[in-house]
Amino acid sequence: MIPQLIDNRRFWLMGQCPSSVQIQPLTNLLASPKMSWTRPESIPFPSVWHRFQAKAPDSDAEVSYLVQDLPEDRYEDGVAFMSRFFPHDEQMNQVLGLASDSVAMKGVVQLWREMLKLKLSVVCFREGSPEIVGLNVLGVASKEDRDDEKFASAIFQTIFDTIGYVSQQANVFQRYGVDRYLNAMGLSVDPTFRGRGIATEILKARVPLCRAVGLRLTSTCFTGAGSQKAAARAGFQEDFSITYGELRAVNERFVFPGIEQKPCKYMSLKVD
């Protein structure tokens, strides 16, 4: 077994995949949990950030939904929810087989658990129901962050480095003149509730959340057509786009079979 060291802020999984192209140190990629940002104590937790109407899961009847902070006593439920859907549904995860890599999954779960402690992640419920409809794991990227973590899983390292490259090319700190922004590591909706615009509504909740905690921008790497469309409907603008085939020319490890013609996009939404 490859040695692993874990503390309360970050973890290192020793090992690195060979690369023909040198990438700058990974910065501001996935809202690293070691960041110094903390939620203002003046903001009630949990808070409801957005309410909307959408179709019920079993009929065309309109029902009420809400998007709120994920409560602390539901953190493990949130991790279980993301583990059940995100590794199988997200495009890069699918083609690289993330769900079947137990080492990679341990790393992803650890990151989710650390990010949840920031008290920024939002969950969607039907009004009056405790069932998780959708979840977005959120964090804050800072201009001063330095993140050069290495992982034992080649799959997770490739995904992490790919998002890092796309993030660097988007250059949102300079583009928008901010020192920090709200970003994410995973958005999933229960398949029972898909096709109802839930992902778009979850993304819309970032606006009042950002306003409350004093952030003027939210930016994320959207890796598939579904999330890209949801982001556009929520008001996100494209900062950088590259096809998965073009990524192969950047780094020999960035190989995503079957989706070479599809784009990976970094998208942002300014918050007034």
mmCIF file of C-alpha atoms in Angstrom:
data_model
loop_
_atom_site.group_PDB
_atom_site.id
_atom_site.type_symbol
_atom_site.label_atom_id
_atom_site.label_comp_id
_atom_site.label_asym_id
_atom_site.label_seq_id
_atom_site.Cartn_x
_atom_site.Cartn_y
_atom_site.Cartn_z
ATOM 1 C CA MET A 1 0.000 0.000 0.000
ATOM 2 C CA ILE A 2 1.262 3.468 -0.856
ATOM 3 C CA PRO A 3 1.913 5.587 2.250
ATOM 4 C CA GLN A 4 -0.761 8.104 3.116
ATOM 5 C CA LEU A 5 -0.626 11.043 5.512
ATOM 6 C CA ILE A 6 -3.784 12.802 6.618
ATOM 7 C CA ASP A 7 -4.369 15.769 8.899
ATOM 8 C CA ASN A 8 -7.348 18.048 9.459
ATOM 9 C CA ARG A 9 -6.521 20.349 6.565
ATOM 10 C CA ARG A 10 -5.242 18.287 3.672
ATOM 11 C CA PHE A 11 -3.905 14.904 2.698
ATOM 12 C CA TRP A 12 -1.056 13.672 0.535
ATOM 13 C CA LEU A 13 -1.233 10.433 -1.425
ATOM 14 C CA MET A 14 2.333 9.903 -2.551
ATOM 15 C CA GLY A 15 2.913 9.054 -6.179
ATOM 16 C CA GLN A 16 2.947 10.903 -9.482
ATOM 17 C CA CYS A 17 2.146 9.909 -13.034
ATOM 18 C CA PRO A 18 4.697 10.664 -15.771
ATOM 19 C CA SER A 19 3.993 13.676 -17.957
ATOM 20 C CA SER A 20 5.564 14.991 -21.130
ATOM 21 C CA VAL A 21 4.375 18.514 -20.378
ATOM 22 C CA GLN A 22 5.156 20.412 -17.210
ATOM 23 C CA ILE A 23 2.130 22.066 -15.616
ATOM 24 C CA GLN A 24 2.416 24.971 -13.220
ATOM 25 C CA PRO A 25 1.729 24.130 -9.546
ATOM 26 C CA LEU A 26 -1.970 23.436 -9.228
ATOM 27 C CA THR A 27 -3.621 26.519 -7.790
ATOM 28 C CA ASN A 28 -7.209 27.309 -6.907
ATOM 29 C CA LEU A 29 -8.556 24.166 -8.483
ATOM 30 C CA LEU A 30 -11.134 22.566 -6.289
ATOM 31 C CA ALA A 31 -11.624 24.830 -3.318
ATOM 32 C CA SER A 32 -8.916 23.116 -1.302
ATOM 33 C CA PRO A 33 -10.018 22.530 2.312
ATOM 34 C CA LYS A 34 -6.798 23.980 3.697
ATOM 35 C CA MET A 35 -7.863 27.504 2.739
ATOM 36 C CA SER A 36 -8.081 30.117 5.465
ATOM 37 C CA TRP A 37 -11.550 31.359 4.472
ATOM 38 C CA THR A 38 -14.260 30.934 7.103
ATOM 39 C CA ARG A 39 -17.975 31.590 6.937
ATOM 40 C CA PRO A 40 -18.977 34.807 8.746
ATOM 41 C CA GLU A 41 -20.528 33.972 12.106
ATOM 42 C CA SER A 42 -23.220 36.576 11.461
ATOM 43 C CA ILE A 43 -24.728 34.391 8.714
ATOM 44 C CA PRO A 44 -27.228 31.920 10.230
ATOM 45 C CA PHE A 45 -26.446 28.267 9.564
ATOM 46 C CA PRO A 46 -28.189 26.525 7.995
ATOM 47 C CA SER A 47 -29.893 29.165 5.847
ATOM 48 C CA VAL A 48 -32.327 28.739 2.954
ATOM 49 C CA TRP A 49 -30.984 30.467 -0.178
ATOM 50 C CA HIS A 50 -33.546 29.766 -2.863
ATOM 51 C CA ARG A 51 -37.093 28.473 -3.317
ATOM 52 C CA PHE A 52 -38.687 27.403 -6.583
ATOM 53 C CA GLN A 53 -41.470 25.388 -8.183
ATOM 54 C CA ALA A 54 -40.826 22.375 -10.396
ATOM 55 C CA LYS A 55 -42.506 19.132 -11.375
ATOM 56 C CA ALA A 56 -42.887 16.352 -8.832
ATOM 57 C CA PRO A 57 -40.826 13.193 -9.413
ATOM 58 C CA ASP A 58 -43.909 11.070 -10.099
ATOM 59 C CA SER A 59 -46.222 13.470 -11.953
ATOM 60 C CA ASP A 60 -46.453 16.730 -13.878
ATOM 61 C CA ALA A 61 -47.810 18.525 -10.823
ATOM 62 C CA GLU A 62 -45.796 21.543 -9.678
ATOM 63 C CA VAL A 63 -44.382 21.200 -6.168
ATOM 64 C CA SER A 64 -42.184 23.386 -3.977
ATOM 65 C CA TYR A 65 -38.446 22.887 -3.556
ATOM 66 C CA LEU A 66 -35.809 24.740 -1.558
ATOM 67 C CA VAL A 67 -32.025 25.055 -1.704
ATOM 68 C CA GLN A 68 -30.273 25.532 1.625
ATOM 69 C CA ASP A 69 -27.002 24.944 3.442
ATOM 70 C CA LEU A 70 -26.345 21.256 4.032
ATOM 71 C CA PRO A 71 -26.801 20.835 7.823
ATOM 72 C CA GLU A 72 -23.906 19.361 9.784
ATOM 73 C CA ASP A 73 -25.965 16.354 10.848
ATOM 74 C CA ARG A 74 -26.492 15.514 7.156
ATOM 75 C CA TYR A 75 -22.834 15.693 6.076
ATOM 76 C CA GLU A 76 -22.405 11.929 5.822
ATOM 77 C CA ASP A 77 -25.726 11.645 3.993
ATOM 78 C CA GLY A 78 -24.365 14.214 1.562
ATOM 79 C CA VAL A 79 -21.136 12.271 1.048
ATOM 80 C CA ALA A 80 -23.132 9.076 0.469
ATOM 81 C CA PHE A 81 -25.368 10.886 -2.040
ATOM 82 C CA MET A 82 -22.425 12.250 -4.008
ATOM 83 C CA SER A 83 -20.631 8.892 -3.904
ATOM 84 C CA ARG A 84 -23.710 7.155 -5.287
ATOM 85 C CA PHE A 85 -24.158 9.406 -8.323
ATOM 86 C CA PHE A 86 -21.261 11.751 -9.133
ATOM 87 C CA PRO A 87 -18.518 9.172 -9.929
ATOM 88 C CA HIS A 88 -20.853 7.411 -12.367
ATOM 89 C CA ASP A 89 -22.497 10.443 -13.986
ATOM 90 C CA GLU A 90 -19.797 13.079 -14.457
ATOM 91 C CA GLN A 91 -18.258 12.787 -17.923
ATOM 92 C CA MET A 92 -14.546 12.546 -17.065
ATOM 93 C CA ASN A 93 -15.300 10.174 -14.202
ATOM 94 C CA GLN A 94 -17.275 7.937 -16.539
ATOM 95 C CA VAL A 95 -14.681 7.543 -19.265
ATOM 96 C CA LEU A 96 -11.771 7.076 -16.848
ATOM 97 C CA GLY A 97 -13.622 4.675 -14.540
ATOM 98 C CA LEU A 98 -13.301 6.670 -11.324
ATOM 99 C CA ALA A 99 -16.022 4.704 -9.527
ATOM 100 C CA SER A 100 -14.083 1.443 -9.916
ATOM 101 C CA ASP A 101 -10.861 2.909 -8.482
ATOM 102 C CA SER A 102 -11.121 2.462 -4.707
ATOM 103 C CA VAL A 103 -8.016 4.556 -4.038
ATOM 104 C CA ALA A 104 -9.387 7.423 -6.123
ATOM 105 C CA MET A 105 -12.752 7.235 -4.396
ATOM 106 C CA LYS A 106 -11.113 7.475 -0.966
ATOM 107 C CA GLY A 107 -9.404 10.661 -2.102
ATOM 108 C CA VAL A 108 -12.585 12.183 -3.506
ATOM 109 C CA VAL A 109 -14.569 11.348 -0.368
ATOM 110 C CA GLN A 110 -11.880 12.892 1.838
ATOM 111 C CA LEU A 111 -11.974 16.111 -0.187
ATOM 112 C CA TRP A 112 -15.766 16.251 0.034
ATOM 113 C CA ARG A 113 -15.696 15.766 3.796
ATOM 114 C CA GLU A 114 -13.150 18.538 4.261
ATOM 115 C CA MET A 115 -15.020 20.926 1.959
ATOM 116 C CA LEU A 116 -18.310 20.364 3.770
ATOM 117 C CA LYS A 117 -16.681 21.750 6.921
ATOM 118 C CA LEU A 118 -16.578 25.175 5.239
ATOM 119 C CA LYS A 119 -20.387 25.330 5.622
ATOM 120 C CA LEU A 120 -20.914 26.455 2.040
ATOM 121 C CA SER A 121 -22.268 23.363 0.299
ATOM 122 C CA VAL A 122 -25.933 23.524 -0.667
ATOM 123 C CA VAL A 123 -28.589 20.834 -0.804
ATOM 124 C CA CYS A 124 -31.958 20.741 -2.539
ATOM 125 C CA PHE A 125 -34.998 19.282 -0.762
ATOM 126 C CA ARG A 126 -38.670 19.095 -1.572
ATOM 127 C CA GLU A 127 -40.488 21.323 0.908
ATOM 128 C CA GLY A 128 -41.307 19.228 3.956
ATOM 129 C CA SER A 129 -39.158 16.244 2.932
ATOM 130 C CA PRO A 130 -35.708 15.210 4.246
ATOM 131 C CA GLU A 131 -34.864 13.353 1.008
ATOM 132 C CA ILE A 132 -31.866 14.807 -0.819
ATOM 133 C CA VAL A 133 -32.868 15.854 -4.336
ATOM 134 C CA GLY A 134 -29.536 17.377 -5.353
ATOM 135 C CA LEU A 135 -26.278 18.570 -3.838
ATOM 136 C CA ASN A 136 -23.482 20.969 -4.798
ATOM 137 C CA VAL A 137 -20.196 20.696 -2.864
ATOM 138 C CA LEU A 138 -18.796 24.233 -2.626
ATOM 139 C CA GLY A 139 -15.683 26.012 -1.412
ATOM 140 C CA VAL A 140 -13.684 29.214 -1.842
ATOM 141 C CA ALA A 141 -10.663 29.613 -4.106
ATOM 142 C CA SER A 142 -8.198 32.339 -3.119
ATOM 143 C CA LYS A 143 -5.566 34.092 -5.211
ATOM 144 C CA GLU A 144 -2.934 33.197 -2.619
ATOM 145 C CA ASP A 145 -3.745 29.475 -2.583
ATOM 146 C CA ARG A 146 -1.010 27.054 -3.549
ATOM 147 C CA ASP A 147 -2.042 23.489 -4.162
ATOM 148 C CA ASP A 148 0.408 20.913 -5.536
ATOM 149 C CA GLU A 149 -1.141 17.778 -4.088
ATOM 150 C CA LYS A 150 -0.227 14.408 -5.555
ATOM 151 C CA PHE A 151 -2.410 11.328 -5.434
ATOM 152 C CA ALA A 152 -1.834 7.593 -5.520
ATOM 153 C CA SER A 153 -4.606 7.143 -8.079
ATOM 154 C CA ALA A 154 -3.562 7.901 -11.662
ATOM 155 C CA ILE A 155 -7.222 8.440 -12.540
ATOM 156 C CA PHE A 156 -7.810 11.026 -9.835
ATOM 157 C CA GLN A 157 -4.494 12.725 -10.625
ATOM 158 C CA THR A 158 -5.484 13.055 -14.288
ATOM 159 C CA ILE A 159 -8.889 14.520 -13.435
ATOM 160 C CA PHE A 160 -7.377 16.868 -10.854
ATOM 161 C CA ASP A 161 -4.650 18.064 -13.234
ATOM 162 C CA THR A 162 -7.066 18.494 -16.146
ATOM 163 C CA ILE A 163 -9.323 20.744 -14.097
ATOM 164 C CA GLY A 164 -6.210 22.574 -12.924
ATOM 165 C CA TYR A 165 -5.125 23.316 -16.483
ATOM 166 C CA VAL A 166 -8.581 24.552 -17.509
ATOM 167 C CA SER A 167 -8.746 26.705 -14.378
ATOM 168 C CA GLN A 168 -5.366 28.266 -15.125
ATOM 169 C CA GLN A 169 -6.376 29.113 -18.680
ATOM 170 C CA ALA A 170 -9.602 30.759 -17.498
ATOM 171 C CA ASN A 171 -7.523 33.061 -15.253
ATOM 172 C CA VAL A 172 -10.598 34.361 -13.462
ATOM 173 C CA PHE A 173 -8.698 36.307 -10.805
ATOM 174 C CA GLN A 174 -7.263 38.653 -13.410
ATOM 175 C CA ARG A 175 -10.288 38.507 -15.704
ATOM 176 C CA TYR A 176 -12.727 39.616 -13.000
ATOM 177 C CA GLY A 177 -10.395 41.487 -10.663
ATOM 178 C CA VAL A 178 -11.155 39.378 -7.582
ATOM 179 C CA ASP A 179 -8.959 37.830 -4.893
ATOM 180 C CA ARG A 180 -11.299 34.920 -4.181
ATOM 181 C CA TYR A 181 -14.407 33.275 -5.551
ATOM 182 C CA LEU A 182 -16.919 30.536 -4.833
ATOM 183 C CA ASN A 183 -16.194 27.313 -6.693
ATOM 184 C CA ALA A 184 -17.173 23.675 -6.523
ATOM 185 C CA MET A 185 -16.216 20.031 -6.584
ATOM 186 C CA GLY A 186 -19.289 18.230 -7.767
ATOM 187 C CA LEU A 187 -22.973 18.816 -8.522
ATOM 188 C CA SER A 188 -25.382 15.886 -8.624
ATOM 189 C CA VAL A 189 -29.138 15.457 -8.900
ATOM 190 C CA ASP A 190 -30.955 12.250 -7.994
ATOM 191 C CA PRO A 191 -31.963 10.550 -11.295
ATOM 192 C CA THR A 192 -35.579 10.443 -10.084
ATOM 193 C CA PHE A 193 -35.671 14.245 -10.165
ATOM 194 C CA ARG A 194 -33.741 14.900 -13.373
ATOM 195 C CA GLY A 195 -35.261 16.700 -16.344
ATOM 196 C CA ARG A 196 -36.938 19.272 -14.092
ATOM 197 C CA GLY A 197 -34.314 22.020 -14.112
ATOM 198 C CA ILE A 198 -33.136 21.177 -10.588
ATOM 199 C CA ALA A 199 -29.433 21.645 -11.397
ATOM 200 C CA THR A 200 -30.108 25.132 -12.768
ATOM 201 C CA GLU A 201 -32.005 26.108 -9.622
ATOM 202 C CA ILE A 202 -29.220 24.784 -7.383
ATOM 203 C CA LEU A 203 -26.728 26.907 -9.329
ATOM 204 C CA LYS A 204 -28.973 29.972 -8.983
ATOM 205 C CA ALA A 205 -28.732 29.605 -5.200
ATOM 206 C CA ARG A 206 -25.061 30.556 -5.404
ATOM 207 C CA VAL A 207 -26.023 34.197 -6.022
ATOM 208 C CA PRO A 208 -27.721 34.917 -2.668
ATOM 209 C CA LEU A 209 -25.147 32.719 -0.937
ATOM 210 C CA CYS A 210 -22.284 34.751 -2.423
ATOM 211 C CA ARG A 211 -23.950 38.018 -1.483
ATOM 212 C CA ALA A 212 -24.414 36.885 2.099
ATOM 213 C CA VAL A 213 -20.815 35.738 2.607
ATOM 214 C CA GLY A 214 -19.232 38.640 0.707
ATOM 215 C CA LEU A 215 -18.079 36.975 -2.522
ATOM 216 C CA ARG A 216 -18.482 38.754 -5.866
ATOM 217 C CA LEU A 217 -17.910 35.820 -8.198
ATOM 218 C CA THR A 218 -18.630 32.132 -8.573
ATOM 219 C CA SER A 219 -16.671 30.066 -11.107
ATOM 220 C CA THR A 220 -16.529 26.351 -11.864
ATOM 221 C CA CYS A 221 -15.158 23.875 -14.375
ATOM 222 C CA PHE A 222 -18.246 22.383 -16.036
ATOM 223 C CA THR A 223 -17.168 19.178 -17.726
ATOM 224 C CA GLY A 224 -20.291 17.922 -19.513
ATOM 225 C CA ALA A 225 -23.061 19.215 -21.763
ATOM 226 C CA GLY A 226 -25.753 18.849 -19.092
ATOM 227 C CA SER A 227 -23.971 20.914 -16.458
ATOM 228 C CA GLN A 228 -22.835 23.450 -19.068
ATOM 229 C CA LYS A 229 -26.427 24.008 -20.205
ATOM 230 C CA ALA A 230 -27.633 24.272 -16.609
ATOM 231 C CA ALA A 231 -24.906 26.819 -15.856
ATOM 232 C CA ALA A 232 -25.793 28.902 -18.919
ATOM 233 C CA ARG A 233 -29.467 28.920 -17.917
ATOM 234 C CA ALA A 234 -28.430 30.076 -14.436
ATOM 235 C CA GLY A 235 -26.527 33.016 -15.948
ATOM 236 C CA PHE A 236 -22.950 31.709 -16.074
ATOM 237 C CA GLN A 237 -20.703 32.990 -18.870
ATOM 238 C CA GLU A 238 -17.974 31.002 -20.610
ATOM 239 C CA ASP A 239 -14.395 31.993 -19.712
ATOM 240 C CA PHE A 240 -12.488 29.200 -21.428
ATOM 241 C CA SER A 241 -13.407 26.176 -23.519
ATOM 242 C CA ILE A 242 -11.308 23.328 -24.871
ATOM 243 C CA THR A 243 -12.259 19.959 -26.321
ATOM 244 C CA TYR A 244 -11.096 16.788 -24.637
ATOM 245 C CA GLY A 245 -9.229 15.943 -27.831
ATOM 246 C CA GLU A 246 -7.326 19.222 -27.653
ATOM 247 C CA LEU A 247 -6.383 18.478 -24.058
ATOM 248 C CA ARG A 248 -4.349 15.501 -25.308
ATOM 249 C CA ALA A 249 -1.938 17.967 -26.954
ATOM 250 C CA VAL A 250 -1.469 19.729 -23.609
ATOM 251 C CA ASN A 251 -0.488 16.632 -21.651
ATOM 252 C CA GLU A 252 -0.120 13.017 -22.735
ATOM 253 C CA ARG A 253 -2.080 11.900 -19.659
ATOM 254 C CA PHE A 254 -5.158 13.913 -20.641
ATOM 255 C CA VAL A 255 -6.769 11.120 -22.655
ATOM 256 C CA PHE A 256 -10.573 10.838 -22.534
ATOM 257 C CA PRO A 257 -11.724 8.120 -24.955
ATOM 258 C CA GLY A 258 -15.006 8.632 -26.743
ATOM 259 C CA ILE A 259 -15.529 12.294 -25.839
ATOM 260 C CA GLU A 260 -12.686 13.896 -27.799
ATOM 261 C CA GLN A 261 -15.030 16.263 -29.664
ATOM 262 C CA LYS A 262 -16.873 17.431 -26.552
ATOM 263 C CA PRO A 263 -15.870 20.599 -24.696
ATOM 264 C CA CYS A 264 -14.730 21.165 -21.137
ATOM 265 C CA LYS A 265 -15.627 24.684 -19.999
ATOM 266 C CA TYR A 266 -14.732 27.057 -17.198
ATOM 267 C CA MET A 267 -17.709 29.325 -16.547
ATOM 268 C CA SER A 268 -18.367 32.226 -14.196
ATOM 269 C CA LEU A 269 -21.209 34.289 -12.791
ATOM 270 C CA LYS A 270 -20.608 37.770 -11.419
ATOM 271 C CA VAL A 271 -22.570 38.662 -8.302
ATOM 272 C CA ASP A 272 -23.562 42.309 -7.915
#
